[in-house]
Tab-separated table of C-alpha atoms in Angstrom:
chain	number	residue	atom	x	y	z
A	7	UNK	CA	-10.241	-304.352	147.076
A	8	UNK	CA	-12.917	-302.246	145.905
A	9	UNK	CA	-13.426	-300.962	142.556
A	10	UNK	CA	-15.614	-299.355	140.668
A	11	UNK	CA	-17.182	-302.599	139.458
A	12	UNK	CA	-19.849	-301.276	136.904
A	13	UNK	CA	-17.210	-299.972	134.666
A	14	UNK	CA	-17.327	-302.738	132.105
A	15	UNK	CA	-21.463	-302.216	132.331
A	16	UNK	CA	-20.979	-298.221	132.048
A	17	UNK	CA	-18.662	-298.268	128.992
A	18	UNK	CA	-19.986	-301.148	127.043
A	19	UNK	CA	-23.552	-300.627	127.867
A	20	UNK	CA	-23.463	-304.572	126.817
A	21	UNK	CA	-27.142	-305.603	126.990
A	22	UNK	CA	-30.515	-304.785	127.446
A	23	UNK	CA	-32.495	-306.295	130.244
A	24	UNK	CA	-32.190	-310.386	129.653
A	25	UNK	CA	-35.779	-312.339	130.505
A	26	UNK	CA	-35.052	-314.724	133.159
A	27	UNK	CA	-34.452	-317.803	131.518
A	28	UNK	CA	-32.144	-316.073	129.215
A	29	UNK	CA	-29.489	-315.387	132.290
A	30	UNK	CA	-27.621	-318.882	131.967
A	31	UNK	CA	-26.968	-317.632	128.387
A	32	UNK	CA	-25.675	-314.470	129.289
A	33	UNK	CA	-21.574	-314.739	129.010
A	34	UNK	CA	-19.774	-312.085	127.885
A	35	UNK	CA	-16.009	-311.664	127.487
A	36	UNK	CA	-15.164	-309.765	130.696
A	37	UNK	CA	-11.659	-307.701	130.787
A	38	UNK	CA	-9.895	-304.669	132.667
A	39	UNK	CA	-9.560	-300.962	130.597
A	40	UNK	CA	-12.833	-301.685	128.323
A	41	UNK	CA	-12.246	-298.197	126.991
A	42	UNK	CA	-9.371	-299.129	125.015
A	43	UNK	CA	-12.235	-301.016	122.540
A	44	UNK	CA	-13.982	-298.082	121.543
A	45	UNK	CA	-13.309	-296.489	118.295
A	46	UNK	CA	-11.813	-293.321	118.281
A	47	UNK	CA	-12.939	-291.965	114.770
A	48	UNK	CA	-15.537	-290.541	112.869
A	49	UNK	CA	-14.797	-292.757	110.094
A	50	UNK	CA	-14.237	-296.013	111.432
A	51	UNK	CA	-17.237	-295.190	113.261
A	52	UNK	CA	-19.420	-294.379	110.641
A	53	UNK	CA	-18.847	-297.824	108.762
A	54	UNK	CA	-20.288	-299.734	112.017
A	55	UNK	CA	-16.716	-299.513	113.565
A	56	UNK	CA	-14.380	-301.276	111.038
A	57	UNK	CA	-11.096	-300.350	109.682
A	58	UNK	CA	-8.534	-303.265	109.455
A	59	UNK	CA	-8.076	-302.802	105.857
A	60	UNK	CA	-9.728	-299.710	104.364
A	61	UNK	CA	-7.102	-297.005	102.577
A	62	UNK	CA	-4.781	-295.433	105.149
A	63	UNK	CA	-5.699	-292.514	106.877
A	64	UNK	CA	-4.543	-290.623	109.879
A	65	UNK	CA	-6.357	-292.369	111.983
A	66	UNK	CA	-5.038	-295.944	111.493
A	67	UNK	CA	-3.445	-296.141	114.569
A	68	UNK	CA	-6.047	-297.704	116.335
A	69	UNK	CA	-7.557	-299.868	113.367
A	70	UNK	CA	-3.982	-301.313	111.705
A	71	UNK	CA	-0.463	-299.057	112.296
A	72	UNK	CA	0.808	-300.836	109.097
A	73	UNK	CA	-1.380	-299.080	106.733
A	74	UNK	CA	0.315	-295.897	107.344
A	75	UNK	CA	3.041	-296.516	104.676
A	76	UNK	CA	0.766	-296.356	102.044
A	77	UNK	CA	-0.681	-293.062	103.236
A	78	UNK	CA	-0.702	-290.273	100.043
A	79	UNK	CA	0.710	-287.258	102.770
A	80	UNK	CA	4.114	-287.038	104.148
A	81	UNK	CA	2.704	-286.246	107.721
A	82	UNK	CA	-0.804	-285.681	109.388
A	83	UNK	CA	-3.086	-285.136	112.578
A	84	UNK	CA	-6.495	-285.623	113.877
A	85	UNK	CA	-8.309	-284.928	116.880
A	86	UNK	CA	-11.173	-286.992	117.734
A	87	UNK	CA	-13.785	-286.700	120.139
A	88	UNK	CA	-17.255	-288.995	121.167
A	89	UNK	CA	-19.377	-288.300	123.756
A	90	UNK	CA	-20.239	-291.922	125.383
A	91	UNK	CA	-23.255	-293.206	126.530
A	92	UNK	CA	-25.466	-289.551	126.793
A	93	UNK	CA	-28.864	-291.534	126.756
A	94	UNK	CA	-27.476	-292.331	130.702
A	95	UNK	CA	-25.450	-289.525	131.415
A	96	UNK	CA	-23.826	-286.464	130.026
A	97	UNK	CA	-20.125	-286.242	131.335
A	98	UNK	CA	-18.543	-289.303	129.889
A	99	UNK	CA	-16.557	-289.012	126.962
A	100	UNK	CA	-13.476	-289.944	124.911
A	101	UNK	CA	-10.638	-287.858	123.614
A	102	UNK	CA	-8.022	-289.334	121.053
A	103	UNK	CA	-5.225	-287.004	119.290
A	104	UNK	CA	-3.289	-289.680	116.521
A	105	UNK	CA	-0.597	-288.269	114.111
A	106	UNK	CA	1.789	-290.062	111.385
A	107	UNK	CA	5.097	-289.058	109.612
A	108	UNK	CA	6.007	-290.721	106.826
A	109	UNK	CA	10.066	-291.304	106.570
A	110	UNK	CA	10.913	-291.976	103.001
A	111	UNK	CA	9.030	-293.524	100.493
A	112	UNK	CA	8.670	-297.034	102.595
A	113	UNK	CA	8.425	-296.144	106.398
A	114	UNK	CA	6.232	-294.392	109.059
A	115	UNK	CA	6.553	-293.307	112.676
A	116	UNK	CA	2.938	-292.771	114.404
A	117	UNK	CA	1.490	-292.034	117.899
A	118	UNK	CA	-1.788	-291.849	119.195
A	119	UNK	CA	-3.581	-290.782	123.016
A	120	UNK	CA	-6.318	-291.736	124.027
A	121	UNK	CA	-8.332	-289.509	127.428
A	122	UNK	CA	-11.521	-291.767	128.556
A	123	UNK	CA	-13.430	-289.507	131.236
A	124	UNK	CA	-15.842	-291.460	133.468
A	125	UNK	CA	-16.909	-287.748	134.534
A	126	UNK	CA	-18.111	-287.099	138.196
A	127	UNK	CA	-19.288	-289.827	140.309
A	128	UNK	CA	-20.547	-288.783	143.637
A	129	UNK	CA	-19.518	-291.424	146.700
A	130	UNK	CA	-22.598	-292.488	149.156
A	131	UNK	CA	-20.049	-294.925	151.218
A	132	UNK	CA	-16.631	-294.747	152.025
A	133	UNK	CA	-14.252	-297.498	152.269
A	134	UNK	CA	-15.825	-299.168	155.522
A	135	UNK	CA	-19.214	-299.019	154.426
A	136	UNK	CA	-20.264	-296.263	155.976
A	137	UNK	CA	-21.311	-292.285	154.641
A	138	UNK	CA	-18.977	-290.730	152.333
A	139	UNK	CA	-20.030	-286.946	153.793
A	140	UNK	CA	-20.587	-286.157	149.750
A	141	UNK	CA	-16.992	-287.018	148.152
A	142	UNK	CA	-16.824	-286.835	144.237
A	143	UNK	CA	-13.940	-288.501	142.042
A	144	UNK	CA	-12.953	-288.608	138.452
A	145	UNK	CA	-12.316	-291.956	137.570
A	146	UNK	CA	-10.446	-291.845	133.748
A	147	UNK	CA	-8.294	-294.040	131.669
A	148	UNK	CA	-5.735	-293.207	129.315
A	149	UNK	CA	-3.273	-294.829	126.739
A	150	UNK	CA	-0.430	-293.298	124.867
A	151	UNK	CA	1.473	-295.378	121.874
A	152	UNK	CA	3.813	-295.205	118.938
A	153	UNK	CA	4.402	-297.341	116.421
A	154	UNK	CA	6.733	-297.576	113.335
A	155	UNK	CA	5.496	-299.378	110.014
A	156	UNK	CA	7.518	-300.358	106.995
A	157	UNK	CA	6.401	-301.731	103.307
A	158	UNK	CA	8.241	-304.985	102.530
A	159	UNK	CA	6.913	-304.590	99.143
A	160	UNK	CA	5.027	-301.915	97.118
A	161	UNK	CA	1.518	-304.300	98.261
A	162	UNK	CA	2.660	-305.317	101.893
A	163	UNK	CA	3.405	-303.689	105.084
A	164	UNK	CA	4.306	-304.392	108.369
A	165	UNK	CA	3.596	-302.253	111.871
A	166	UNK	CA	4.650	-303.324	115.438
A	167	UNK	CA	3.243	-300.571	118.376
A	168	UNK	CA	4.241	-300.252	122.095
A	169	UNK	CA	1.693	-298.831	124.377
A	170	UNK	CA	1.469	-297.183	127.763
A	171	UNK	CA	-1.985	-298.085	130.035
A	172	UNK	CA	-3.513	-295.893	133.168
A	173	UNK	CA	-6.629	-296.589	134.743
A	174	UNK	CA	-7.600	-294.889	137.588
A	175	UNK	CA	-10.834	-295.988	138.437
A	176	UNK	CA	-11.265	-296.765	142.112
A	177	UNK	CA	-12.648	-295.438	144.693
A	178	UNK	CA	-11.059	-296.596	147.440
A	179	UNK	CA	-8.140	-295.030	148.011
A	180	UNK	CA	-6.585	-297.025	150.937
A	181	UNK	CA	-2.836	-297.902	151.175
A	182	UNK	CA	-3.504	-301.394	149.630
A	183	UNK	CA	-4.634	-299.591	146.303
A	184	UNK	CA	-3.968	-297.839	143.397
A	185	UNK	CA	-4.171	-296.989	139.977
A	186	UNK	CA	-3.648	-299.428	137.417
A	187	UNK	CA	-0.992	-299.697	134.594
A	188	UNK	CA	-0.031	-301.639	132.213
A	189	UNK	CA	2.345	-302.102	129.086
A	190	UNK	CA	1.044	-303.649	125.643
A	191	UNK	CA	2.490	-304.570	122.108
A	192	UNK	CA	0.590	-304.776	118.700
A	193	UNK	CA	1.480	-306.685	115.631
A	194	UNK	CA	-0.589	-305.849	112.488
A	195	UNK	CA	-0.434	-306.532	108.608
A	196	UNK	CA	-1.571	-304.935	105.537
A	197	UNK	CA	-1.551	-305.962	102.023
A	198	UNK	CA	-3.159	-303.649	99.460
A	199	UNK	CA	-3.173	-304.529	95.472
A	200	UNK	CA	-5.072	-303.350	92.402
A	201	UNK	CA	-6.952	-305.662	89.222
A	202	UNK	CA	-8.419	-304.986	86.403
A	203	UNK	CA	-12.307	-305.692	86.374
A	204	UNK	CA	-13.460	-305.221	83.098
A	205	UNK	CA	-11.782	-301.858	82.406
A	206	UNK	CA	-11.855	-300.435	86.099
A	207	UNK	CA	-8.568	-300.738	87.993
A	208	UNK	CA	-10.332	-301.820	91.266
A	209	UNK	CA	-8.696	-302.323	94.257
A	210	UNK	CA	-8.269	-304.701	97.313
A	211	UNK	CA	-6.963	-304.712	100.904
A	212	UNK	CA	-6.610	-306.918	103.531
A	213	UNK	CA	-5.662	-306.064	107.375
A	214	UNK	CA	-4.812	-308.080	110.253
A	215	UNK	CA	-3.979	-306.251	113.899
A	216	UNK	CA	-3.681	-308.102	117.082
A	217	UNK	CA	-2.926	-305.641	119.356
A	218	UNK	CA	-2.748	-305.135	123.538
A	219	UNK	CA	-0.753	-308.096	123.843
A	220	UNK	CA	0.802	-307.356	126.905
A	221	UNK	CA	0.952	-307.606	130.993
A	222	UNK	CA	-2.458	-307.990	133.021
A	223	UNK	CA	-3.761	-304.419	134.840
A	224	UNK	CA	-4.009	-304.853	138.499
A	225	UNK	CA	-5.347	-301.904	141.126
A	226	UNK	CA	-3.912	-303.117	144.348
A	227	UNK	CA	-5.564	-305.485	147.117
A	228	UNK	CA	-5.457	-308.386	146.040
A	229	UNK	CA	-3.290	-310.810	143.996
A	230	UNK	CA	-5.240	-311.182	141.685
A	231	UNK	CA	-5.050	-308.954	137.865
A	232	UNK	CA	-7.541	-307.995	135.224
A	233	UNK	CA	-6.919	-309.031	131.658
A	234	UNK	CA	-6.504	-306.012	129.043
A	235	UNK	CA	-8.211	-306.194	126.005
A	236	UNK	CA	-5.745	-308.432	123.389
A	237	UNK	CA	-7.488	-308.416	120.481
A	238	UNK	CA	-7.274	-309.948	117.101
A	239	UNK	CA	-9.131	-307.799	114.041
A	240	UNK	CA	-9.407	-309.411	110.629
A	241	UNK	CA	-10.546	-307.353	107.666
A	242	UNK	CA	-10.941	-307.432	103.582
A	243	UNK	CA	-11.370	-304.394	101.338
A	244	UNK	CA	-13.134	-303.862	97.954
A	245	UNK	CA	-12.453	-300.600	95.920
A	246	UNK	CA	-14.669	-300.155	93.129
A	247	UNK	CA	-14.516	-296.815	90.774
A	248	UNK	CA	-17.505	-296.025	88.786
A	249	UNK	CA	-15.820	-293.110	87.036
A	250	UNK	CA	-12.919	-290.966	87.708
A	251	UNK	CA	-14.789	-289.097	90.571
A	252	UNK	CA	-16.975	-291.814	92.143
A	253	UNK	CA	-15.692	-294.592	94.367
A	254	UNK	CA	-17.199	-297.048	96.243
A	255	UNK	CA	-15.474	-299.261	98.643
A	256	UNK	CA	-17.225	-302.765	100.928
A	257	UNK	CA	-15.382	-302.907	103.998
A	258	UNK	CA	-15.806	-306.373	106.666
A	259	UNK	CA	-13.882	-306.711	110.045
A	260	UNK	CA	-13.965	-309.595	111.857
A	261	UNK	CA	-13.023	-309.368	115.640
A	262	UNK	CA	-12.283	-311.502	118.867
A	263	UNK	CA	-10.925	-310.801	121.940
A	264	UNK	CA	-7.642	-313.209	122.656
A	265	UNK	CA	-8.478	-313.296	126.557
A	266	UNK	CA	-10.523	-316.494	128.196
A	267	UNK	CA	-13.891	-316.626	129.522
A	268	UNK	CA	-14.382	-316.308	132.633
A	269	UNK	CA	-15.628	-319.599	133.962
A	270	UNK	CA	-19.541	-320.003	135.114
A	271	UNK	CA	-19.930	-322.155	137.950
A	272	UNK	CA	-21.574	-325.513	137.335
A	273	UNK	CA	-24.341	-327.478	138.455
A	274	UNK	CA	-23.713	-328.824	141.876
A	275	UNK	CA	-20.454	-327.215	142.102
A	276	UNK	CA	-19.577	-326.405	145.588
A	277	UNK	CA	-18.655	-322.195	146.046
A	278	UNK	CA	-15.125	-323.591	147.416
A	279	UNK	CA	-14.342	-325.517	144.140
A	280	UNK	CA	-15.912	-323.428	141.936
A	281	UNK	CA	-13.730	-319.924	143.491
A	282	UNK	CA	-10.630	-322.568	143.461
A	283	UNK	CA	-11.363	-323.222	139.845
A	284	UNK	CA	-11.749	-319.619	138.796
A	285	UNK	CA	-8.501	-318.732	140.581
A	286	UNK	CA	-6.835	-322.009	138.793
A	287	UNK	CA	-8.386	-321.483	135.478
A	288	UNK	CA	-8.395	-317.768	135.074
A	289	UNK	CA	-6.218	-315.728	136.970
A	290	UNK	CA	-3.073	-317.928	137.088
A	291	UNK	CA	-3.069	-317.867	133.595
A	292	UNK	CA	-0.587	-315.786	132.110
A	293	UNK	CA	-1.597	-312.949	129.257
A	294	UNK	CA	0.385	-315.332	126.588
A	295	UNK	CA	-1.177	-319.093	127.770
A	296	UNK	CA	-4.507	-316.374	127.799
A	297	UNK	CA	-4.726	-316.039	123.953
A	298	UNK	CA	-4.216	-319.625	123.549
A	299	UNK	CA	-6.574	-320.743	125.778
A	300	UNK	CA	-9.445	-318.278	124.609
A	301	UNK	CA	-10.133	-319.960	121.603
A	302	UNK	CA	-11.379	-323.280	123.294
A	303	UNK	CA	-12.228	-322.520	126.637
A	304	UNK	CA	-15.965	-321.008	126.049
A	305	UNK	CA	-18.316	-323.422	128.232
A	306	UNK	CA	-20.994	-323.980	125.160
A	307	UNK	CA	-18.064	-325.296	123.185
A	308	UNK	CA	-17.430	-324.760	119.853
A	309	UNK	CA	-20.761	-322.735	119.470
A	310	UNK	CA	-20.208	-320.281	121.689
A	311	UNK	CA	-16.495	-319.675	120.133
A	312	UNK	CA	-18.032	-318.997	117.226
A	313	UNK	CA	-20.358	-316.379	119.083
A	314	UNK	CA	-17.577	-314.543	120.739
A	315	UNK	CA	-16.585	-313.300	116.892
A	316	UNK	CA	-18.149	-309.354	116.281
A	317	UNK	CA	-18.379	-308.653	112.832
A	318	UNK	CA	-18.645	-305.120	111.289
A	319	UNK	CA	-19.582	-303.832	107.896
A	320	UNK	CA	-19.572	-301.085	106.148
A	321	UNK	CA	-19.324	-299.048	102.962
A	322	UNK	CA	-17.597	-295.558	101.998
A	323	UNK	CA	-18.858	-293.270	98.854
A	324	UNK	CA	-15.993	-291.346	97.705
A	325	UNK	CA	-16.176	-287.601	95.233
A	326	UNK	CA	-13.429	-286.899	94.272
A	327	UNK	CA	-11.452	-287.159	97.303
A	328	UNK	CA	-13.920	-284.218	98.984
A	329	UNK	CA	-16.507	-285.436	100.029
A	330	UNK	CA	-18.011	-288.873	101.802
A	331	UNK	CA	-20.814	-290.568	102.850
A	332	UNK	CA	-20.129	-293.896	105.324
A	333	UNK	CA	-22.981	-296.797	106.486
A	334	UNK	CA	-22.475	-299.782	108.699
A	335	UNK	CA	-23.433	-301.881	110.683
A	336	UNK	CA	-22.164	-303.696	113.867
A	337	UNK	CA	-23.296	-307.283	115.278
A	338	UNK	CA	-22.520	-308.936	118.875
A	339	UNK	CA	-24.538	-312.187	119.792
A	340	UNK	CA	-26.983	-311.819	122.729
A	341	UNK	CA	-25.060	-313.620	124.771
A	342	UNK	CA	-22.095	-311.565	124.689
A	343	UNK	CA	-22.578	-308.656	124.809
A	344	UNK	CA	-25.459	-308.000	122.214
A	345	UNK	CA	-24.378	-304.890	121.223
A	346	UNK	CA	-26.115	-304.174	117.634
A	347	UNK	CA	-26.290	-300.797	116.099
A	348	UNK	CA	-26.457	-299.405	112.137
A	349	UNK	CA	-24.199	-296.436	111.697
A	350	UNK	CA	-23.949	-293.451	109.146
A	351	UNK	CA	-21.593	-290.595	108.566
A	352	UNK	CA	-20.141	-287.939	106.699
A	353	UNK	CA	-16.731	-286.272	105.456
A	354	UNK	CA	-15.611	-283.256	104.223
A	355	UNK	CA	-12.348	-283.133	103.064
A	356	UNK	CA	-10.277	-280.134	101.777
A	357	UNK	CA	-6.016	-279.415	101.024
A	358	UNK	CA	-5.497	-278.662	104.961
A	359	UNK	CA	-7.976	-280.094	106.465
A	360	UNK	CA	-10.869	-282.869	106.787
A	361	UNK	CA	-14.120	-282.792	109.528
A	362	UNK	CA	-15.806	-285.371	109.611
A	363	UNK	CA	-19.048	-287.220	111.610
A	364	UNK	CA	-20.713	-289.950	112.177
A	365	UNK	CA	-23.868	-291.125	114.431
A	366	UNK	CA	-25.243	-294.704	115.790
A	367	UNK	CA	-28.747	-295.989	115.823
A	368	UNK	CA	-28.899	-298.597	117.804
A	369	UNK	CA	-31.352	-301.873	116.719
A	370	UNK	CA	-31.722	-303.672	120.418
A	371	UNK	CA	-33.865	-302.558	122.167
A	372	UNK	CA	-33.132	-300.065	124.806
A	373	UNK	CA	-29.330	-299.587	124.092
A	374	UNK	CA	-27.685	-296.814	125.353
A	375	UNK	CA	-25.299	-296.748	122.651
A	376	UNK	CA	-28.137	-295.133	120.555
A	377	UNK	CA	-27.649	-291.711	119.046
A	378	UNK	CA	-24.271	-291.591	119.926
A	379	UNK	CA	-22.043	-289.030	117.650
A	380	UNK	CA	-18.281	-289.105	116.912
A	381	UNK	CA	-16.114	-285.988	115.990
A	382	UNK	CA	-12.905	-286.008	113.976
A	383	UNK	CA	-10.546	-283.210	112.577
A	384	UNK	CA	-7.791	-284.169	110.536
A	385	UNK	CA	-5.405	-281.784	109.228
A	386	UNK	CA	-2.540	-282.496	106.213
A	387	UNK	CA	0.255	-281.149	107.534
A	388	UNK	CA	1.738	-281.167	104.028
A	389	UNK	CA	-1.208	-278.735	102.992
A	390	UNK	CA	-0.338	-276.599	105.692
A	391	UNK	CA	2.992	-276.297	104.787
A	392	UNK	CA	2.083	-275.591	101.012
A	393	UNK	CA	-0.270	-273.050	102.325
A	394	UNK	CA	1.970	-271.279	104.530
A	395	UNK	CA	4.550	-271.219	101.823
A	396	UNK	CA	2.683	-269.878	99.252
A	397	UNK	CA	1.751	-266.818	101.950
A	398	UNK	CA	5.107	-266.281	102.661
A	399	UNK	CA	6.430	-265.967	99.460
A	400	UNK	CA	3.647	-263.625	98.901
C-alpha cells in the first residue's frame, strides 16, 4: 500500500537535522491521524499548548470536555483557525468550529470539528512507479465529536466524548485502498476549588483527559493498521487575584501518548526476525493491550519512558474579564520528537464576543513550527441573545 508516508514528518515537523551519531537516539512515538494532536485554540496555544485544567471556556473540547459545567454562559461558539507549518509551505492549515450548551445548572452537551488541509500536493509517479502526467490531490483529515459532562459535586465534574475519524491521505487510489476511519472515546476529569491565602480567595484546578481511545485507522492494502493518537493529559491550576481586576493564573500539563513504540531493530538481528517481531510486537496488539503496553515497552527502559512525557507551561494575566495576555512554553526530548517552542498571546474579550491570538517562537534550531499564529473567535451566545433582545424591544 502506498501512502503518503511523510505525513507524520509534515505535520509534526518533529526534529531538526540529527548529527550522525545522534540517529540511534532518535525514537519518536509514531501514530496514524497526527493532526488530531495539534491544538486548536488561540488560548491553549498561547500558554505553550496546555489546557487540562485552566477555567472553562468554549474551547475545552479538545483540552478536558468536563470543564464545561463550570462554564459562567449558558451556551457558546468559537471558530478557530492556524495556519501550519508556513516556514515550508503556505497551503496547510487547520480549521476547528467547538460549541457548548449548558443544560441546567449541573450538565453540558458539546461538539467540536476539526478540517486539517494538507493543501495541494502535485504527483511525479503514479501507482506503478512510473509518470503521474501532472496529477494533484488534497490529502485532509477531519474529526467530528460530542460529548456530555456533568458536575458530581459543586468542585468535580465528569465528561465522556465519542468521536468520528477521516483521513484521506493517500495517493494511490487503487481498488485495494482507501480512506481511513476510525471511531474514538474520551474520558476526562475536572476538579476545581477555592482557599483562602492570606485574604485572597485563590483558586485551584486539576484536569485529567485521556482521550482517542478507540479502534486502529487502516487505509487499505495491507493487514496491517495505524495506531490513533490515545492520549493521556495531566494538568494543575493556580488562580491568584491581586485585586478585584487583576488575575494571574500558573498553568502545567503533563502529556503521553498511550500507544507503544515502535520497536528498533537490534544488533545482529536478522531483517526476517526483526519484521516478524514488529508484526508480533506492534501491530497484533490491540488499541486496549496498546495503552498498557506503552508505558514499559520503550527500548532505553525506564529512561526513555520518562522521555516520552511533553510537558507544557504557561501563565494567563486576566483585567477584568476583557482583556489577556498568555506565555508558555512547550518541551519534547530530542529523541522524540524535540519539538521546543516559547509561546505568547493575546485576548480581547467583550459581552458577545472574544478574538483572540497567539504566536510560537520556536527555540531548536531550524523548526518549522516557528512563527506560527493561531486564530480564535468566540462568541457568547447568551450576549447575543441579550443584545438582540434589548433591540427588539426597542
Amino acid at each position: 500500500m502506498k501512502r503518503i508516508l511523510a505525513i507524520s514528518a509534515i505535520v509534526w515537523a518533529a526534529s531538526p537535522i540529527m548529527a550522525d551519531d545522534k540517529e540511534d537516539m532518535f525514537n519518536p512515538v509514531t501514530t496514524g491521524v497526527t493532526s488530531l494532536s495539534i491544538a486548536p485554540d488561540a488560548r491553549g496555544g498561547g500558554m505553550g499548548d496546555a489546557g487540562a485544567a485552566t477555567e472553562a471556556d468554549v474551547n475545552s473540547q479538545y483540552w478536558n470536555p468536563a470543564k464545561y459545567p463550570f462554564c459562567v454562559g449558558r451556551a457558546g461558539v468559537a471558530v478557530s483557525y492556524t495556519p501550519w507549518l508556513r516556514k515550508l509551505v503556505n497551503d496547510i492549515n487547520l480549521a476547528n468550529v467547538a460549541g457548548f450548551y449548558r443544560i441546567g445548572d449541573y450538565s453540558a452537551l458539546s461538539a467540536s470539528l476539526r478540517y486539517f488541509s494538507l493543501g495541494e500536493v502535485d504527483l511525479e509517479w503514479d501507482s506503478n512507479g512510473g509518470a503521474s502526467d501532472g496529477m494533484t490531490i488534497n490529502p485532509y483529515e477531519f474529526a467530528i465529536d460530542a460529548a456530555y459532562s456533568r458536575m458530581l459535586s459543586e468542585i468535580f465534574s465528569m465528561g465522556v466524548g465519542l468521536r468520528f475519524i477521516y483521513s484521506d491521505i493517500q495517493y494511490d487510489y487503487t481498488a485495494e485502498s482507501s480512506p481511513g476511519k476510525a471511531f474514538a472515546a474520551d474520558i476526562a476529569l475536572y476538579y476545581n476549588n477555592y482557599f483562602m491565602a492570606g485574604n485572597r480567595e485563590c483558586g485551584f484546578g486539576f484536569g485529567l483527559n485521556i482521550n482517542n481511545i478507540g479502534s486502529k485507522i487502516s487505509y487499505g492494502g495491507d493487514d496491517n493498521a495505524d495506531f490513533i493518537p490515545t492520549n493521556l493529559r495531566l494538568g494543575v491550576n493556580v488562580l491568584i487575584p491581586f485585586n478585584e481586576y487583576n488575575r494571574l493564573s500558573f498553568t502545567v500539563d503533563a502529556n503521553k501518548l498511550l500507544v507503544p513504540t515502535y520497536p528498533k531493530q537490534a544488533d545482529g538481528e536478522q531483517s526476517t526476525d526483526y519484521t516478524d517481531r514488529v508484526q508480533r510486537e506492534y501491530y497484533d496488539i490491540s488499541p486496549i493491550a496498546g495503552i498498557f503496553k506503552s508505558f514499559s515497552d520503550a527500548p532505553g527502559g525506564f529512561k526513555e519512558e520518562m522521555q516520552e512525557i511533553q510537558v507544557s507551561g504557561g501563565l494567563e494575566y486576566n483585567y477584568n474579564d476583557r482583556f489577556f495576555l498568555r506565555a508558555g512554553y512547550h518541551h519534547e526530548a530530542a529523541s522524540k520528537g524535540n519539538r521546543k517552542y516559547v509561546t505568547a498571546g493575546a485576548g480581547f474579550h467583550m459581552s458577545v464576543f472574544a478574538l483572540d491570538a497567539s504566536y510560537v517562537f520556536s527555540t531548536s534550531q531550524s523548526n518549522p513550527l516557528d512563527q506560527t499564529m493561531r486564530f480564535t473567535l468566540g462568541f457568547d451566545l447568551d450576549g447575543m441573545r441579550d443584545l438582540f433582545g434589548k433591540k427588539r424591544r426597542r
